[in-house]
């Protein structure tokens, strides 16, 4: 191999790596203002009460899969969220998932995201330096490969450049783990509290700038299907539980048989290990 060829490969490798890092660097963290709930879908047979304040059971139930318009929401003295679906008809939010909301808008991050913002700014500075290095490396590559054919240059770049998805996977996993310990709030989309699908949407948006839909029912149709086994799963894959067409829960796989999940009001956002007693039914890859 000639010295010109070695210099070309080295320069192209540096350029590809620097460019990949620059693209993957996160943008400044942002949050969403929670909208008014519009519709919910029942994911488990839900008993109906006359009122959320010590209301009486009506001995009626809402069937799994039924969609209801939200008349109002309320929180009782035990911090349990209730949904009004009709005249003197209340159900607990734990039996439902959010389908749509109204009056949603974007806003600046609250002070609770200052640490994430600081890290994003630092990453942005690193990205700028990486972009400069990429430009210099590209110029060196151009000079060093003047005598090479276009086909040879393409072969060198494709064989030496690292996979961009590995950078994205690392950022998704890091940001997901950073949310462990935060509160679970039904219908919340971050940054101080989440429900399961809200956590997925927020992490992907702030980690790699990828827009993911709002509910488990739509998220399960995104990306590509992956075999649900520890040998097939990769960091960043989404795990779903329940009916494959209408799952009731979603989490982010972070590697080593573990996942991050906005579990429930009692547990909040947790780091858990896959168990045969609670094995996902579907896995999807977005990266």
Coordinates of N, CA and C in Angstrom, one line a residue, residues 180-273:
X180 N -33.9 8.2 36.0 CA -34.3 7.2 37.1 C -34.4 8.0 38.4
X181 N -35.5 7.7 39.1 CA -35.8 8.4 40.4 C -36.8 9.5 40.2
X182 N -37.1 9.9 39.0 CA -38.1 11.0 38.8 C -39.6 10.4 39.0
X183 N -40.5 11.3 39.2 CA -41.9 10.9 39.5 C -42.6 10.3 38.2
X184 N -43.6 9.4 38.5 CA -44.5 9.0 37.4 C -45.8 9.8 37.6
X185 N -46.2 10.5 36.6 CA -47.5 11.2 36.6 C -48.2 10.8 35.3
X186 N -49.4 10.3 35.4 CA -50.1 9.9 34.3 C -50.4 11.1 33.3
X187 N -50.0 10.9 32.0 CA -50.1 11.9 31.0 C -49.0 12.9 30.9
X188 N -47.9 12.8 31.8 CA -46.8 13.7 31.8 C -45.8 13.4 30.8
X189 N -45.2 14.4 30.2 CA -44.2 14.2 29.1 C -42.9 14.9 29.5
X190 N -42.6 15.0 30.8 CA -41.3 15.5 31.2 C -41.2 17.0 31.3
X191 N -40.1 17.6 31.8 CA -38.9 16.8 32.2 C -38.8 16.4 33.6
X192 N -39.7 16.9 34.5 CA -39.7 16.5 35.9 C -40.5 15.3 36.2
X193 N -41.4 14.9 35.4 CA -42.2 13.7 35.6 C -42.6 13.1 34.3
X194 N -43.0 11.8 34.3 CA -43.3 11.1 33.0 C -44.4 10.1 33.2
X195 N -45.1 9.7 32.1 CA -45.7 8.4 32.1 C -44.8 7.6 31.1
X196 N -45.2 6.3 30.9 CA -44.2 5.4 30.1 C -43.9 5.9 28.7
X197 N -45.0 6.2 28.0 CA -44.7 6.7 26.6 C -44.2 8.1 26.5
X198 N -44.5 8.9 27.5 CA -44.0 10.3 27.6 C -42.5 10.3 27.8
X199 N -42.0 9.3 28.6 CA -40.6 9.1 28.8 C -39.9 8.8 27.5
X200 N -40.4 7.9 26.8 CA -39.8 7.5 25.5 C -39.7 8.7 24.6
X201 N -40.8 9.4 24.4 CA -40.9 10.5 23.5 C -39.9 11.6 23.9
X202 N -39.8 11.9 25.2 CA -38.9 13.0 25.7 C -37.4 12.6 25.5
X203 N -37.1 11.4 25.9 CA -35.7 10.9 25.8 C -35.2 10.9 24.4
X204 N -35.9 10.4 23.4 CA -35.5 10.4 22.0 C -35.4 11.8 21.5
X205 N -36.3 12.7 21.8 CA -36.3 14.0 21.3 C -35.0 14.8 21.8
X206 N -34.7 14.6 23.1 CA -33.6 15.4 23.7 C -32.3 14.7 23.6
X207 N -32.2 13.4 23.4 CA -31.0 12.7 23.2 C -30.4 12.8 21.8
X208 N -31.3 12.6 20.8 CA -30.8 12.5 19.4 C -31.7 13.4 18.5
X209 N -32.6 14.1 19.0 CA -33.4 15.0 18.1 C -34.5 14.2 17.3
X210 N -34.8 13.0 17.7 CA -35.7 12.2 16.9 C -37.2 12.3 17.5
X211 N -38.1 12.6 16.6 CA -39.5 12.8 17.0 C -40.2 11.4 17.0
X212 N -40.7 11.1 18.2 CA -41.4 9.9 18.4 C -42.9 10.2 18.8
X213 N -43.9 9.4 18.4 CA -45.3 9.7 18.7 C -45.6 9.6 20.2
X214 N -46.8 9.9 20.6 CA -47.1 10.1 22.0 C -47.5 8.8 22.8
X215 N -48.2 7.9 22.2 CA -48.8 6.8 22.9 C -48.1 5.4 22.6
X216 N -48.3 4.5 23.5 CA -47.8 3.1 23.2 C -48.5 2.5 22.0
X217 N -49.7 2.9 21.7 CA -50.5 2.4 20.5 C -49.8 2.8 19.2
X218 N -49.2 4.0 19.2 CA -48.6 4.4 17.9 C -47.1 4.1 17.9
X219 N -46.4 4.2 19.1 CA -45.0 3.9 19.2 C -44.7 2.4 18.8
X220 N -45.6 1.5 19.0 CA -45.4 0.1 18.7 C -45.3 -0.1 17.2
X221 N -45.8 0.9 16.4 CA -45.7 0.8 14.9 C -44.5 1.5 14.3
X222 N -43.7 2.1 15.1 CA -42.5 2.9 14.6 C -41.3 2.0 14.5
X223 N -40.4 2.4 13.7 CA -39.1 1.6 13.5 C -39.3 0.2 12.9
X224 N -38.5 -0.7 13.3 CA -38.6 -2.1 12.7 C -38.7 -3.1 13.9
X225 N -39.3 -4.2 13.6 CA -39.6 -5.2 14.6 C -38.3 -5.9 14.9
X226 N -38.1 -6.3 16.2 CA -36.9 -7.0 16.7 C -37.3 -8.2 17.5
X227 N -36.6 -9.3 17.4 CA -36.9 -10.4 18.2 C -36.7 -10.1 19.7
X228 N -37.6 -10.5 20.5 CA -37.5 -10.2 22.0 C -36.6 -11.2 22.7
X229 N -35.3 -11.0 22.6 CA -34.4 -11.9 23.2 C -33.1 -11.1 23.5
X230 N -32.5 -11.4 24.6 CA -31.3 -10.6 25.0 C -30.2 -10.6 24.0
X231 N -30.2 -11.7 23.2 CA -29.1 -11.8 22.2 C -29.4 -10.9 21.0
X232 N -30.7 -10.6 20.8 CA -31.1 -9.7 19.6 C -31.2 -8.3 19.9
X233 N -31.6 -8.0 21.2 CA -31.9 -6.6 21.6 C -30.6 -5.7 21.6
X234 N -30.7 -4.5 21.3 CA -29.6 -3.5 21.3 C -30.1 -2.3 22.2
X235 N -29.1 -1.6 22.8 CA -29.4 -0.4 23.6 C -30.2 0.6 22.8
X236 N -31.3 1.1 23.4 CA -32.2 2.0 22.7 C -33.4 1.4 22.1
X237 N -33.5 0.1 22.0 CA -34.7 -0.6 21.5 C -35.9 -0.3 22.5
X238 N -37.1 -0.3 21.9 CA -38.3 -0.1 22.8 C -38.9 -1.4 23.1
X239 N -39.3 -1.6 24.3 CA -39.9 -2.9 24.8 C -41.4 -2.6 25.1
X240 N -42.3 -3.5 24.7 CA -43.7 -3.3 24.9 C -44.3 -4.5 25.6
X241 N -45.2 -4.3 26.5 CA -46.0 -5.3 27.2 C -47.4 -5.3 26.8
X242 N -48.1 -6.4 26.8 CA -49.5 -6.5 26.5 C -49.8 -6.9 25.1
X243 N -51.0 -6.6 24.6 CA -51.4 -7.0 23.2 C -50.4 -6.3 22.2
X244 N -49.9 -7.1 21.2 CA -49.0 -6.6 20.3 C -49.5 -5.5 19.5
X245 N -50.8 -5.4 19.3 CA -51.5 -4.3 18.5 C -51.8 -3.1 19.4
X246 N -52.0 -3.4 20.7 CA -52.4 -2.3 21.6 C -51.8 -2.5 22.9
X247 N -50.4 -2.4 23.0 CA -49.7 -2.6 24.3 C -50.1 -1.5 25.4
X248 N -50.0 -1.9 26.6 CA -50.3 -1.0 27.7 C -49.1 -0.4 28.4
X249 N -47.9 -0.8 28.0 CA -46.7 -0.3 28.6 C -45.5 -0.4 27.7
X250 N -44.6 0.6 27.8 CA -43.4 0.7 27.0 C -42.2 1.1 27.9
X251 N -41.0 0.6 27.5 CA -39.8 0.9 28.2 C -38.6 1.0 27.2
X252 N -37.5 1.6 27.7 CA -36.3 1.7 26.8 C -35.2 0.7 27.3
X253 N -34.8 -0.2 26.4 CA -33.8 -1.2 26.7 C -32.4 -0.5 26.8
X254 N -31.7 -0.7 27.8 CA -30.4 0.0 28.0 C -29.2 -1.0 28.0
X255 N -29.4 -2.3 27.6 CA -28.3 -3.2 27.6 C -28.2 -4.1 28.8
X256 N -27.4 -5.2 28.7 CA -27.2 -6.1 29.8 C -28.4 -6.6 30.5
X257 N -29.5 -6.8 29.7 CA -30.7 -7.3 30.2 C -31.5 -6.4 31.1
X258 N -31.2 -5.1 31.0 CA -31.9 -4.1 31.8 C -32.7 -3.1 30.9
X259 N -33.7 -2.4 31.5 CA -34.4 -1.4 30.9 C -34.8 -0.3 31.8
X260 N -35.1 0.9 31.3 CA -35.6 2.1 32.1 C -37.1 2.2 31.7
X261 N -37.9 2.4 32.8 CA -39.3 2.5 32.6 C -39.9 3.5 33.6
X262 N -40.9 4.2 33.1 CA -41.8 5.0 34.0 C -42.9 4.0 34.4
X263 N -42.7 3.4 35.6 CA -43.5 2.3 36.0 C -44.9 2.6 36.5
X264 N -45.0 3.3 37.6 CA -46.3 3.7 38.2 C -46.1 4.8 39.2
X265 N -47.2 5.2 39.9 CA -47.2 6.3 40.9 C -46.3 5.9 42.0
X266 N -46.2 4.6 42.4 CA -45.5 4.2 43.6 C -44.0 4.1 43.3
X267 N -43.6 3.6 42.1 CA -42.2 3.4 41.8 C -41.5 4.5 41.0
X268 N -42.3 5.3 40.3 CA -41.7 6.3 39.4 C -40.9 5.7 38.3
X269 N -39.8 6.5 37.9 CA -39.0 6.0 36.8 C -37.9 5.1 37.4
X270 N -37.8 3.9 36.9 CA -36.9 2.9 37.5 C -36.0 2.2 36.5
X271 N -34.9 1.7 37.0 CA -34.0 0.8 36.2 C -34.3 -0.6 36.6
X272 N -34.8 -1.5 35.7 CA -35.2 -2.8 36.1 C -34.5 -3.9 35.2
X273 N -34.6 -5.1 35.6 CA -34.0 -6.2 34.9 C -35.1 -7.1 34.3

